[in-house]
Coordinates of C-alpha atoms and ligand atoms in Angstrom, one line a residue:
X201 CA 3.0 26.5 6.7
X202 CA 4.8 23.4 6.0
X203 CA 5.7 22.8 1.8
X204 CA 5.2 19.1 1.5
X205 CA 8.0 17.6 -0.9
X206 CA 6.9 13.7 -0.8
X207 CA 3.5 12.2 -0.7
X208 CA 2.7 8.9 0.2
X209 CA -0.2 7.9 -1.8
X210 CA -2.1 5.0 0.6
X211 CA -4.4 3.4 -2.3
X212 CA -4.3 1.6 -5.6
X213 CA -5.7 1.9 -9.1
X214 CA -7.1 5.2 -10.3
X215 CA -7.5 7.4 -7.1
X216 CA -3.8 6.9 -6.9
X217 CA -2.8 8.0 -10.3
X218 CA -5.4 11.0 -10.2
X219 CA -3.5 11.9 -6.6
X220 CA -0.3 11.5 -7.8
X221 CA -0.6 13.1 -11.4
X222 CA -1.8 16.5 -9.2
X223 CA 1.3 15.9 -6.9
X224 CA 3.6 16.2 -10.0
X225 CA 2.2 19.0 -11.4
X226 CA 2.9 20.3 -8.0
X227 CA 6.9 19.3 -8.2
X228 CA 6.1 17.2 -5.5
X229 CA 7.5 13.7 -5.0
X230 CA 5.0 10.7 -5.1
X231 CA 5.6 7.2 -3.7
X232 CA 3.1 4.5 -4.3
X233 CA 2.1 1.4 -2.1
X234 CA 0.7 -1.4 -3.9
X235 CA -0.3 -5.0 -3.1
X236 CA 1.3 -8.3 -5.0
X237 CA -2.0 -8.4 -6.9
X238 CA -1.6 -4.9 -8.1
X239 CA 2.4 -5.3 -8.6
X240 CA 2.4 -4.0 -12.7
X241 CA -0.4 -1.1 -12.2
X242 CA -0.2 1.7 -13.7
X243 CA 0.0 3.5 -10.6
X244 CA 3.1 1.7 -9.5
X245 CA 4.8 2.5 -12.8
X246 CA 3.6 6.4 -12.8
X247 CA 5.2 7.3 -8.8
X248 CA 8.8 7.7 -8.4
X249 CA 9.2 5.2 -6.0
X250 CA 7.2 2.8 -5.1
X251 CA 6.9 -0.3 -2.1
X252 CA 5.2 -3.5 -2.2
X253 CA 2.8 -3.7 1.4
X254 CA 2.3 -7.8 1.2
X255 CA -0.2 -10.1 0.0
X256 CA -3.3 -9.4 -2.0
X257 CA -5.5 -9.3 0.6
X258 CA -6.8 -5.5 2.0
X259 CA -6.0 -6.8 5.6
X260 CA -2.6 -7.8 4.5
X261 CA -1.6 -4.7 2.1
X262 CA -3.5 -1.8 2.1
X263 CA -5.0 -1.4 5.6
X264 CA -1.6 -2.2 7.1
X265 CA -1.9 1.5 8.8
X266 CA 1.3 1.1 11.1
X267 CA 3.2 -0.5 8.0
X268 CA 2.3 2.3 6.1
X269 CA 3.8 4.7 8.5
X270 CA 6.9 3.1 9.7
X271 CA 7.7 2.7 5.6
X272 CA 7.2 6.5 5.3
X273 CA 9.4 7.9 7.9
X274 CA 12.3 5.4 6.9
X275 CA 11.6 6.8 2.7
X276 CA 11.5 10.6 4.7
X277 CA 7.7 11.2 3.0
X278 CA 6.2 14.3 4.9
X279 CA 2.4 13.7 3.8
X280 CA -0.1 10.8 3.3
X281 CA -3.0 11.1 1.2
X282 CA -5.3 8.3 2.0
X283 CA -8.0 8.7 -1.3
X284 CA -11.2 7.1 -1.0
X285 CA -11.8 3.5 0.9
X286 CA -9.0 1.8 2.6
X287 CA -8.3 3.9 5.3
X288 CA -9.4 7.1 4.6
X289 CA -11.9 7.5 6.9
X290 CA -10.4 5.7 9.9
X291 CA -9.8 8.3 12.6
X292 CA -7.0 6.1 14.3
X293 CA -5.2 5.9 11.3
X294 CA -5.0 9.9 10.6
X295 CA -3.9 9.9 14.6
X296 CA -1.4 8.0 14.2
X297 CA 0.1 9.5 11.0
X298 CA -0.1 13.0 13.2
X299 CA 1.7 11.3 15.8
X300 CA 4.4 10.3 13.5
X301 CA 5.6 14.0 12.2
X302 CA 3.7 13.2 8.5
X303 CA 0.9 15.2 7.6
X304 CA -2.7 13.7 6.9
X305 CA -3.4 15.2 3.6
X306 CA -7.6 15.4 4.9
X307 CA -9.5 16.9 7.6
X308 CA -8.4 16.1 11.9
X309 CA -9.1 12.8 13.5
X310 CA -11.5 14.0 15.6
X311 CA -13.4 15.3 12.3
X312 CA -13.3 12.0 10.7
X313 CA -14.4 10.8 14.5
X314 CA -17.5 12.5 14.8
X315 CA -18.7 12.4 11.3
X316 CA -17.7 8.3 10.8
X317 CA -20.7 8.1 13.4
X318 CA -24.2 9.2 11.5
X319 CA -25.6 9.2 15.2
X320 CA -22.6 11.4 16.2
X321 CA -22.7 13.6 13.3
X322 CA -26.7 14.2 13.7
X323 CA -25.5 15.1 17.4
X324 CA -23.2 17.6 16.0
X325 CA -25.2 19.5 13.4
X326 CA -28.5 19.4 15.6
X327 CA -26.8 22.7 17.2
X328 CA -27.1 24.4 13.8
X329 CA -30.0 24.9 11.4
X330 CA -29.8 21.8 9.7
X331 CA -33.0 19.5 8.8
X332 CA -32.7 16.5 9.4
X333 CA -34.7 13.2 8.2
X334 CA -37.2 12.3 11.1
X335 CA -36.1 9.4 13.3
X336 CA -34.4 8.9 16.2
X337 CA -31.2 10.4 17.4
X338 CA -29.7 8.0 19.4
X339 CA -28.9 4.6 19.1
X340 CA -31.8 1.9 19.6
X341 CA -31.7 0.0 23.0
X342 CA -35.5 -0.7 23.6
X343 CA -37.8 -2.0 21.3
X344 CA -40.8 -1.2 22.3
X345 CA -39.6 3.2 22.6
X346 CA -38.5 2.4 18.7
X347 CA -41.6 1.0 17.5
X348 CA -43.8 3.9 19.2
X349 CA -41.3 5.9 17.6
X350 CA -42.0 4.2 14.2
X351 CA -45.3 4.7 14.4
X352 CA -45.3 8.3 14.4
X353 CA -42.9 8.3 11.6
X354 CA -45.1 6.4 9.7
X355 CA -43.7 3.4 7.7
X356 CA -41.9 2.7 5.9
X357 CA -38.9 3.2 7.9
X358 CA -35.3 2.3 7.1
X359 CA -32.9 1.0 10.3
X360 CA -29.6 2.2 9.6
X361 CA -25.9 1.3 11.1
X362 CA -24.4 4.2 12.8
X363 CA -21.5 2.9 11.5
X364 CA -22.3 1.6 8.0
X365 CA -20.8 2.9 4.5
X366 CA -21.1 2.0 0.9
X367 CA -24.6 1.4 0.8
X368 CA -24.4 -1.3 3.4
X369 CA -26.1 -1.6 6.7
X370 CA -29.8 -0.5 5.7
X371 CA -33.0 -2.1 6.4
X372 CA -36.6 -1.3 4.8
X373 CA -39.2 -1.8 7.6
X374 CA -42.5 -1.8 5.9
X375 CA -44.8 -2.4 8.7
X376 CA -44.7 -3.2 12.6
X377 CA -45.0 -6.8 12.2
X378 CA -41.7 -6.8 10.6
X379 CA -40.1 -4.5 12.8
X380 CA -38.4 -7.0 15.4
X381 CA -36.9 -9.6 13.5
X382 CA -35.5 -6.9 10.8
X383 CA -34.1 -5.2 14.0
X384 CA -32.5 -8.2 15.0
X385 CA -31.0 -8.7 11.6
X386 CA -29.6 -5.1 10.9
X387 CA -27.8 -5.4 14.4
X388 CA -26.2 -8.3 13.3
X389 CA -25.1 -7.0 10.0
X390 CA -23.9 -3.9 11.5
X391 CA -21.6 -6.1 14.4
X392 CA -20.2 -8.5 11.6
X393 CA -19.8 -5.4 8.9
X394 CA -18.4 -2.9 11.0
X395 CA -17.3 -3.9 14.3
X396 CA -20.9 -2.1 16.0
X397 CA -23.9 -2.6 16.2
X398 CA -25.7 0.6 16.9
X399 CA -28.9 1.1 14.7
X400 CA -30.9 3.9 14.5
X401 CA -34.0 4.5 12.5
X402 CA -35.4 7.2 9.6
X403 CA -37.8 7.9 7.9
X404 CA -38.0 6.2 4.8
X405 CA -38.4 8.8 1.7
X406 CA -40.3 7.3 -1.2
X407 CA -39.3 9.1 -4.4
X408 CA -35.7 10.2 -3.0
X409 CA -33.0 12.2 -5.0
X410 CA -29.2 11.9 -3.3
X411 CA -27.7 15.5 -4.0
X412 CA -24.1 16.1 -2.2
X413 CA -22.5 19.1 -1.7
X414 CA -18.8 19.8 -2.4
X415 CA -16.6 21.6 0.3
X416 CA -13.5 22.8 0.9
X417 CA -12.4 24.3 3.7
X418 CA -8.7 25.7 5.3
X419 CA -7.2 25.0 8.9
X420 CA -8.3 28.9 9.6
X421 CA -11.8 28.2 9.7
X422 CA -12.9 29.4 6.2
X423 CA -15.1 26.6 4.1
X424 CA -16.8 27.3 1.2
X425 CA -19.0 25.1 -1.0
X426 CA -18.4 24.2 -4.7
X427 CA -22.4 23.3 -5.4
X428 CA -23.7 20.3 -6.1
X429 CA -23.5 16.4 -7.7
X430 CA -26.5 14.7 -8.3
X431 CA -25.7 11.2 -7.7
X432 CA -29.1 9.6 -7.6
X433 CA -28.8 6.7 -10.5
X434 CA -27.6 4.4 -8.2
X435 CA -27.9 0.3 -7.7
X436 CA -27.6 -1.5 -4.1
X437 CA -27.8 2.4 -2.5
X438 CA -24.3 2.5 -4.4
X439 CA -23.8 5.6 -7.0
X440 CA -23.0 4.6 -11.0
X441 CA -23.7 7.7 -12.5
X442 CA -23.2 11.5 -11.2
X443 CA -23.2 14.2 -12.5
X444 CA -23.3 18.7 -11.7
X445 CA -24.8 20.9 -11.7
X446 CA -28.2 18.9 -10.4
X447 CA -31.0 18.7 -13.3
X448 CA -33.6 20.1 -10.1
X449 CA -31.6 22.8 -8.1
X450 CA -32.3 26.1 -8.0
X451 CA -30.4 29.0 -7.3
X452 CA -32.3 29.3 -4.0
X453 CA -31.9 25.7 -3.2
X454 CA -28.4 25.7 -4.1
X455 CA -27.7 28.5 -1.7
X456 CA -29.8 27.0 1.0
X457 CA -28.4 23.7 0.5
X458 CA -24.4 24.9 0.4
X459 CA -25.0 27.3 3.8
X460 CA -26.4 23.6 5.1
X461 CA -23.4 22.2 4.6
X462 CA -21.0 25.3 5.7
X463 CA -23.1 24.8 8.7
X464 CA -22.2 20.2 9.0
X465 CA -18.3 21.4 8.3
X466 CA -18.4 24.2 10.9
X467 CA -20.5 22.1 13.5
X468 CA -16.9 19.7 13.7
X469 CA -14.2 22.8 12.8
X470 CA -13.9 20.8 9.5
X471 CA -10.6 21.6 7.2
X472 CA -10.1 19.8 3.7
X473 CA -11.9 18.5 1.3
X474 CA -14.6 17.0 2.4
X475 CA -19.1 15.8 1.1
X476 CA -22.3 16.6 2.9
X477 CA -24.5 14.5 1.3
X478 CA -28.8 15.3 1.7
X479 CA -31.5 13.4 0.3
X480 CA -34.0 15.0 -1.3
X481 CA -37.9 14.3 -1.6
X482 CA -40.4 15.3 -4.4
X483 CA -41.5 18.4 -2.8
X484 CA -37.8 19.6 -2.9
X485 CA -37.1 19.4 1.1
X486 CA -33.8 18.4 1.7
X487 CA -32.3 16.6 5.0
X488 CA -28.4 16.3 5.9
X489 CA -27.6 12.3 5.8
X490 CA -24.0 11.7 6.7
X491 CA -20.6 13.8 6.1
X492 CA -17.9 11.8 3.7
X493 CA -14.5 13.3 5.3
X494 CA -12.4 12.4 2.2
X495 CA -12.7 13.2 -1.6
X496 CA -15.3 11.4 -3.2
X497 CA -15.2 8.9 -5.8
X498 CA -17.1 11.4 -8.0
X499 CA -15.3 15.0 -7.0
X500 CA -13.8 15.2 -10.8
X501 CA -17.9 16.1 -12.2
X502 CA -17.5 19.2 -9.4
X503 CA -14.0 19.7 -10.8
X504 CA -15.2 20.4 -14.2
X505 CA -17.7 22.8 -13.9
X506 CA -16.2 25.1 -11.2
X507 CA -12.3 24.6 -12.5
X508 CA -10.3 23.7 -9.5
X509 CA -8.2 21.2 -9.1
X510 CA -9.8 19.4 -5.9
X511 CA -6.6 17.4 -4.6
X512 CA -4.7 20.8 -5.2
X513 CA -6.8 22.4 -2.9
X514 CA -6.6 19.7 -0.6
X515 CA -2.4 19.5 -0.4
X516 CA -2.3 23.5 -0.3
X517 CA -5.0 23.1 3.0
X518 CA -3.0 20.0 4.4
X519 CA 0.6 22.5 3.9
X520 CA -1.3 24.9 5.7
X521 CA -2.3 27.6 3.3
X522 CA -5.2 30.1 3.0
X523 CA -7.7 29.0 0.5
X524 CA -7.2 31.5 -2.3
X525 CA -11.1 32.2 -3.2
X526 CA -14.4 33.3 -1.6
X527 CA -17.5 32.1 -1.7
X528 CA -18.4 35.1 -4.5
X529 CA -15.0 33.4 -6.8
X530 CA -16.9 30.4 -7.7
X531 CA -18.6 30.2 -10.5
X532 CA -20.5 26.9 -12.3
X533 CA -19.2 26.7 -16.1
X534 CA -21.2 24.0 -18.0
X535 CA -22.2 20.4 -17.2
X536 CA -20.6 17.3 -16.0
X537 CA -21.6 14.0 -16.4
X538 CA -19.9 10.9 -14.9
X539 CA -20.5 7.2 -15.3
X540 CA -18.9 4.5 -12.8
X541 CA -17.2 1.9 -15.3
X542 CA -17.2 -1.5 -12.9
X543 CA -16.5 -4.8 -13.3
X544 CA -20.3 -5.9 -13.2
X545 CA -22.4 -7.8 -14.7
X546 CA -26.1 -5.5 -14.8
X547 CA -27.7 -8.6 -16.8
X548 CA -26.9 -10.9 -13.7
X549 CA -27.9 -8.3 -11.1
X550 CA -25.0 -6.3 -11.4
X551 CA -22.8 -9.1 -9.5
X552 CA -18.9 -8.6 -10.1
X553 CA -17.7 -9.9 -13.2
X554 CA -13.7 -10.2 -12.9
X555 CA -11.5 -11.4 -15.7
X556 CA -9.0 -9.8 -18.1
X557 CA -9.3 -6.8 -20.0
X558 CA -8.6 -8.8 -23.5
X559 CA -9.9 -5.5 -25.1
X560 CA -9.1 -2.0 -23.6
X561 CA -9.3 1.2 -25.9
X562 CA -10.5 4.3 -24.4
X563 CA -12.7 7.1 -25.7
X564 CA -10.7 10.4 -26.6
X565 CA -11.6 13.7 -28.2
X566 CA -13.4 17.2 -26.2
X567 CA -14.4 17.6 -23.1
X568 CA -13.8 13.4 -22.5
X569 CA -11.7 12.8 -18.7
X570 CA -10.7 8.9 -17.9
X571 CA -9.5 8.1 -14.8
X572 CA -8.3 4.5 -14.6
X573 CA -5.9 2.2 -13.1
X574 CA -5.7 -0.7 -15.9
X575 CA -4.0 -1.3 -19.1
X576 CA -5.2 -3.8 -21.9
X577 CA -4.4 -7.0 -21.3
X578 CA -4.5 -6.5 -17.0
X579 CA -6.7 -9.0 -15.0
X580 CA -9.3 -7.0 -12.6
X581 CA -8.2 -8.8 -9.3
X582 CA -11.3 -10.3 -7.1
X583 CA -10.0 -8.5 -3.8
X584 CA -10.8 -4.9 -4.0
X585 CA -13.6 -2.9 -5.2
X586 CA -14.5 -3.9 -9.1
X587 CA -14.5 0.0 -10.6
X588 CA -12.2 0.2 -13.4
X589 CA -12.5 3.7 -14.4
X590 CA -14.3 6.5 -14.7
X591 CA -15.5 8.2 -17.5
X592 CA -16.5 11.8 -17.3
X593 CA -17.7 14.4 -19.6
X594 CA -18.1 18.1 -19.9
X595 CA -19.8 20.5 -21.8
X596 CA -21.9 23.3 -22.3
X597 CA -25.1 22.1 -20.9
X598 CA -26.4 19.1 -19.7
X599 CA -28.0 17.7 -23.1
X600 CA -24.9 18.0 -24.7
X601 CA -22.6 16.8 -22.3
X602 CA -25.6 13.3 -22.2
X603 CA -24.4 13.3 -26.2
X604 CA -21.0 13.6 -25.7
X605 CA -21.0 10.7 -22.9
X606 CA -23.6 8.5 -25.3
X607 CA -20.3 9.3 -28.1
X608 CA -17.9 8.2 -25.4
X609 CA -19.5 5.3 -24.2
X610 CA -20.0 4.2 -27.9
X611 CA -16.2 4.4 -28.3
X612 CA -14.9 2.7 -25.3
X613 CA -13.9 -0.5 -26.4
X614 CA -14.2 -3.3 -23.3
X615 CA -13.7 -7.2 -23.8
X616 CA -13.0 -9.7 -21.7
X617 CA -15.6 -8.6 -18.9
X618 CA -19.0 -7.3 -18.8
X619 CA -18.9 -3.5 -17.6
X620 CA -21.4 -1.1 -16.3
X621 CA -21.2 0.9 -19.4
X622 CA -23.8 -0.7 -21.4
X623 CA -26.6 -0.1 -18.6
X624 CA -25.7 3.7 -18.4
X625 CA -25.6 4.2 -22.0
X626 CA -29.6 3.2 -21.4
X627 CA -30.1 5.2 -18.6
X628 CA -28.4 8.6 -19.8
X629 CA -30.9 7.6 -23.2
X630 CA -33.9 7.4 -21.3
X631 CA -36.3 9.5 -21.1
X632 CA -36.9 10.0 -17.3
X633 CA -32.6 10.9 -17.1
X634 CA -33.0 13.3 -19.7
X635 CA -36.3 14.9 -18.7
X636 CA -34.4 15.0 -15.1
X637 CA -37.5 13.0 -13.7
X638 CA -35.7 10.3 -11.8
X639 CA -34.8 9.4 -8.4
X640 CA -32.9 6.5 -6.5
X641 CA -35.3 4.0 -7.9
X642 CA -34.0 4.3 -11.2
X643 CA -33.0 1.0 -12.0
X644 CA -36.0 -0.7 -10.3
X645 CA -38.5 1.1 -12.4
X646 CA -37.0 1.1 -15.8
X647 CA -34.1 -1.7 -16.0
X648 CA -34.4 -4.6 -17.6
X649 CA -31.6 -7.1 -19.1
X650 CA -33.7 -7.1 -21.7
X651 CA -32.6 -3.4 -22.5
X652 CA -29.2 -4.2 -23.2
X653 CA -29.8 -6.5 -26.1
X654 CA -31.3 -4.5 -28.6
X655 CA -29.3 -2.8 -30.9
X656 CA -31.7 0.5 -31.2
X657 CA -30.8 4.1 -32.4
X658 CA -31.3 6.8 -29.6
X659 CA -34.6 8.0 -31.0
X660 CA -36.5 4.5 -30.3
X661 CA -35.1 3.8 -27.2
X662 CA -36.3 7.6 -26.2
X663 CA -39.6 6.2 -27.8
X664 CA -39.7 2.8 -26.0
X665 CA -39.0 4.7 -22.3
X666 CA -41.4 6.9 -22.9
X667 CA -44.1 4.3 -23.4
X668 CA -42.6 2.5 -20.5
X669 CA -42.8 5.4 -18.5
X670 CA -46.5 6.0 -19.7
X671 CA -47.1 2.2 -18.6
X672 CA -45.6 2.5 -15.2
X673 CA -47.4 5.5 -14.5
X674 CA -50.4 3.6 -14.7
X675 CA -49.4 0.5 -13.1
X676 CA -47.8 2.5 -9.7
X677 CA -50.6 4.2 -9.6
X678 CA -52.1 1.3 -8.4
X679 CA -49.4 -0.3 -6.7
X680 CA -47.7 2.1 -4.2
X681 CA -49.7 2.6 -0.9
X682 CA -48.2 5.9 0.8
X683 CA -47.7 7.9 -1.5
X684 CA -49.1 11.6 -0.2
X685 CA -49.7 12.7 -3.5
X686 CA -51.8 10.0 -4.6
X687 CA -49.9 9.7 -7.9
X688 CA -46.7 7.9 -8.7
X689 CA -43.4 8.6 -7.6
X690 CA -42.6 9.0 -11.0
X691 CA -45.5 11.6 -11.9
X692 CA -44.4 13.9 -8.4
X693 CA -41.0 14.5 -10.3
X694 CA -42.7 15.0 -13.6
X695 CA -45.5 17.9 -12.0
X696 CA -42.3 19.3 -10.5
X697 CA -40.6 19.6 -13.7
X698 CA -43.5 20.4 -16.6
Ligands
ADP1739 P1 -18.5 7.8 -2.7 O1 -19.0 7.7 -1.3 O2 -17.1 8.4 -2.8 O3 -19.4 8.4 -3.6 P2 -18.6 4.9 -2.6 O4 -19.9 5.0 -1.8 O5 -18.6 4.0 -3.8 O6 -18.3 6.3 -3.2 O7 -17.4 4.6 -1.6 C1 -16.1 4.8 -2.0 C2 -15.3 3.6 -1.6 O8 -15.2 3.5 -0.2 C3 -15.7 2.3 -2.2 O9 -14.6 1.5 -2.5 C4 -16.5 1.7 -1.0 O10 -16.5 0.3 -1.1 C5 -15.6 2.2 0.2 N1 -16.3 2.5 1.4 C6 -17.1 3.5 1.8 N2 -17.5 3.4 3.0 C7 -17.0 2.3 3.5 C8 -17.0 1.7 4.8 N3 -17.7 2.2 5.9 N4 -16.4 0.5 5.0 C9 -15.7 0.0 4.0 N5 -15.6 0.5 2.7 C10 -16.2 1.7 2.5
ADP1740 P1 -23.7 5.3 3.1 O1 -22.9 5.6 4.3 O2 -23.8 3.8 2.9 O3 -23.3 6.0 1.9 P2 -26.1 7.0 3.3 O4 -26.8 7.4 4.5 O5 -25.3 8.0 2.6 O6 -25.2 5.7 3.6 O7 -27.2 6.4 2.2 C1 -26.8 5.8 1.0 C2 -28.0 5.8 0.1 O8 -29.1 5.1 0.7 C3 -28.6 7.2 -0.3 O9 -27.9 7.7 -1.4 C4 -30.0 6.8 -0.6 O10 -30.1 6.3 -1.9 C5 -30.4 5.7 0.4 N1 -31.0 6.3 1.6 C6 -30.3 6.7 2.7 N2 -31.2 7.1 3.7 C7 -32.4 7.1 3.1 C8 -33.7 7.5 3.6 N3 -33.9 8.0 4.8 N4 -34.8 7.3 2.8 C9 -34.6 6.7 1.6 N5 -33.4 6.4 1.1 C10 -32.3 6.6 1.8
MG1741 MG1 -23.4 8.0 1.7

């Protein structure tokens, strides 16, 4: 066991501050990194020392791995938490930190190895009892082998990069005429996105729910799971709201689904914190999709209900310690909800919308947790990612913690940009998020700009989604080919839940 006394935080904006507030509480001492763009953030205020890397650019500040290192051993920092992005999950990085005498506050190298690779990671767990979502497991080097494969899968199939993160590097095959030239175009996005261009396919699940399991496990082989996040209101296959425990997991299902991913953390002697996500279909099967080997953007919702401090656990694990529950310790306690407050514009396809925070007043009062990187009167710089915070709520059950956020969100005051928080104000109002009937198609069945223009009490928007939903129910009917049920999406989750 090795006490850490100075952390090197590798990030910027509000992972940083979350990582570093824990660090304190901790007595130990945080550094901070930070960019020219990012020089009066209030994550470089908040650590006790902290460096500039270089220019605003990612490739010229924060991904400057050897820079990062070489600056920690002369400023004698003994750990390096990486957060979420940047270089988190990049295997050589971790390596090279080991290498150096510095602990890698997150799992080994050759963890983050095998699970950076879906292909690898399907390889790894196949050993175990995992399902997994019919496709192929290795890489695609014929055509013609995929296509038969294809076929048996039955489109629509998606053709996925090994390699590919943040909703990037998909492709929707609907049929076999399309099959070639979308082939040839996912392989090219894969090589220009992330340096590789093997694609493999799946099976495409109509109706799917992204639920993600939370574990945690020590460098003596124990892992447990802290249950679920249900982050299945998402836009571009990219998450905006989250929130546990999951509006459709049972007790069963939730012991089924945590063994599952015991079994993904164990299948690469995982240690740290670290997300097996599934997807889910409208009969309630789940299927192991990748392994995140780093704390999520939205580990504070688990953090919430279950109590436990998740970048804690993870310093405590990196120092070497025993984690100090079982399995039989955790408990859920209430409901957590989480919205993703970026930079976006939902009216213009939710495309960036950078400026200056002119306004920037957050909401306060019970059971309300911000975590942000800006101040009023900060410009949202056009180089990184454009979240500015996230707001998260907690409460005794799920329809009051939906109140409490609809509160929140009403008295967050935003100007100068357009945010995300308008459009999840409608969604966590409609009636499909609070019936619980939703899935990843959210947005594409219900939002309109239109939505966000009206000024209408909760009860008639609930009114106005539920003839919307009525209406949709009888145009998808018609509409969507495939569907095994011969109903609607929709109407699958609806049966499940009446
Ligand atoms: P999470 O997976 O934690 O729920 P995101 O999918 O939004 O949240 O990813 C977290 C951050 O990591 C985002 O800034 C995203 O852009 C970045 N990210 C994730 N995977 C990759 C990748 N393979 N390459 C580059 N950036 C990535
Ligand atoms: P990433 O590394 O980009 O996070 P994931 O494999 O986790 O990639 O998938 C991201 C999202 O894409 C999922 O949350 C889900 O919405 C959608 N998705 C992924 N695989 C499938 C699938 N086989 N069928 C339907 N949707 C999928
Ligand atoms: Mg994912």
């Amino acid at each position: 066991m090795s006490k850490i006394k100075k952390l090197l935080v590798a990030n910027r904006g509000e992972i940083s501050l979350r990582i570093m507030r824990t660090a304190k509480e901790m007595g130990i001492s945080t550094v901070a990194v930070y960019s020219e763009a990012d020089r009066n953030s209030p994550h470089v205020h908040f650590a006790d020392e902290a460096i500039c890397l270089g220019p605003a650019p990612s490739s010229e500040s924060y991904l400057l791995g050897e820079k990062i290192i070489s600056l920690s051993k002369e400023l004698n920092v003994d750990a390096i938490h990486p957060g979420y992005g940047f270089l988190s999950e990049n295997a050589d990085f971790a390596r090279k930190v080991k290498d150096a005498g510095i602990i890698f506050v997150g799992p080994s190298p050759e963890s983050i190895e095998v699970m950076g690779s879906k292909l690898a990671a399907k390889q790894a767990v196949s050993h175990y009892d995992i399902p997994l979502v019919p496709g192929t497991e290795e890489a695609i080097s014929d055509i013609s082998v995929a296509k038969r494969r294809a076929a048996e899968i039955g489109y629509p199939i998606l053709i996925k990069a090994s390699a590919g993160g943040g909703g990037k590097g998909m492709r929707i095959v609907e049929n076999e005429e399309e099959f070639e030239s979308q082939m040839q175009r996912a392989v090219s996005e894969a090589k220009s996105a992330f340096g590789d261009g093997a694609v493999f396919i799946e099976k495409f699940i109509t109706s799917p729910r992204h639920i993600e399991i939370q574990i945690l496990g020590d460098q003596k082989g124990n892992v447990v799971y802290l249950f679920e996040r249900e982050c299945s209101i998402q836009r571009r296959h990219q998450k905006v709201i989250e929130e546990a425990p999951s509006a459709v997991v049972t007790p069963e299902m939730r012991k089924a689904m945590g063994d599952a991913a015991v079994g993904v953390a164990k299948a690469c002697d995982y240690y740290g914190a670290g997300t097996v996500e599934f997807i889910v279909d409208d009969q309630l099967n789940f299927y192991f999709l990748e392994m995140n080997t780093r704390l999520q953007v939205e580990h504070p919702v688990t953090e919430m209900i279950t109590g436990k401090d998740l970048v804690r656990e993870q310093i405590y694990i990196a120092e070497g310690r025993q984690l100090s529950f079982s399995q039989e310790d955790l408990k859920i306690h209430g409901h957590s909800i989480e919205v993703r407050v970026y930079a976006e514009d939902p009216r213009n396809n939710f495309l960036p919308d950078i400026g200056t925070l002119h306004t920037y007043q957050r909401p306060e009062g019970p059971g309300i947790r911000v975590d942000d990187g800006f101040e009023q009167g900060m410009a949202i710089p056009i180089y990184y990612d454009p979240m500015i915070a996230k707001l998260i709520t907690h409460a005794e059950d799920r329809t009051s913690a939906i109140d409490r956020m609809i509160r929140a969100i009403d008295e967050y005051k935003i100007s100068g940009i357009q945010t995300t928080l308008g459009f999840c104000r409608f969604a966590l109002s409609h009636e499909a998020f609070i019936s619980g009937n939703f899935d990843t198609k959210f947005v594409e069945h219900y939002f309109t700009p239109e939505v966000l223009d009206s000024d209408l009490t909760l009860e008639e928007s609930e009114l106005l989604a539920a003839l919307a939903v009525e209406f949709l129910q009888k145009e998808t009917n018609i509409s969507i080919p495939n569907s095994s049920q011969g109903g609607t999406n929709e109407s699958a989750w609806r049966k499940r839940l009446n």
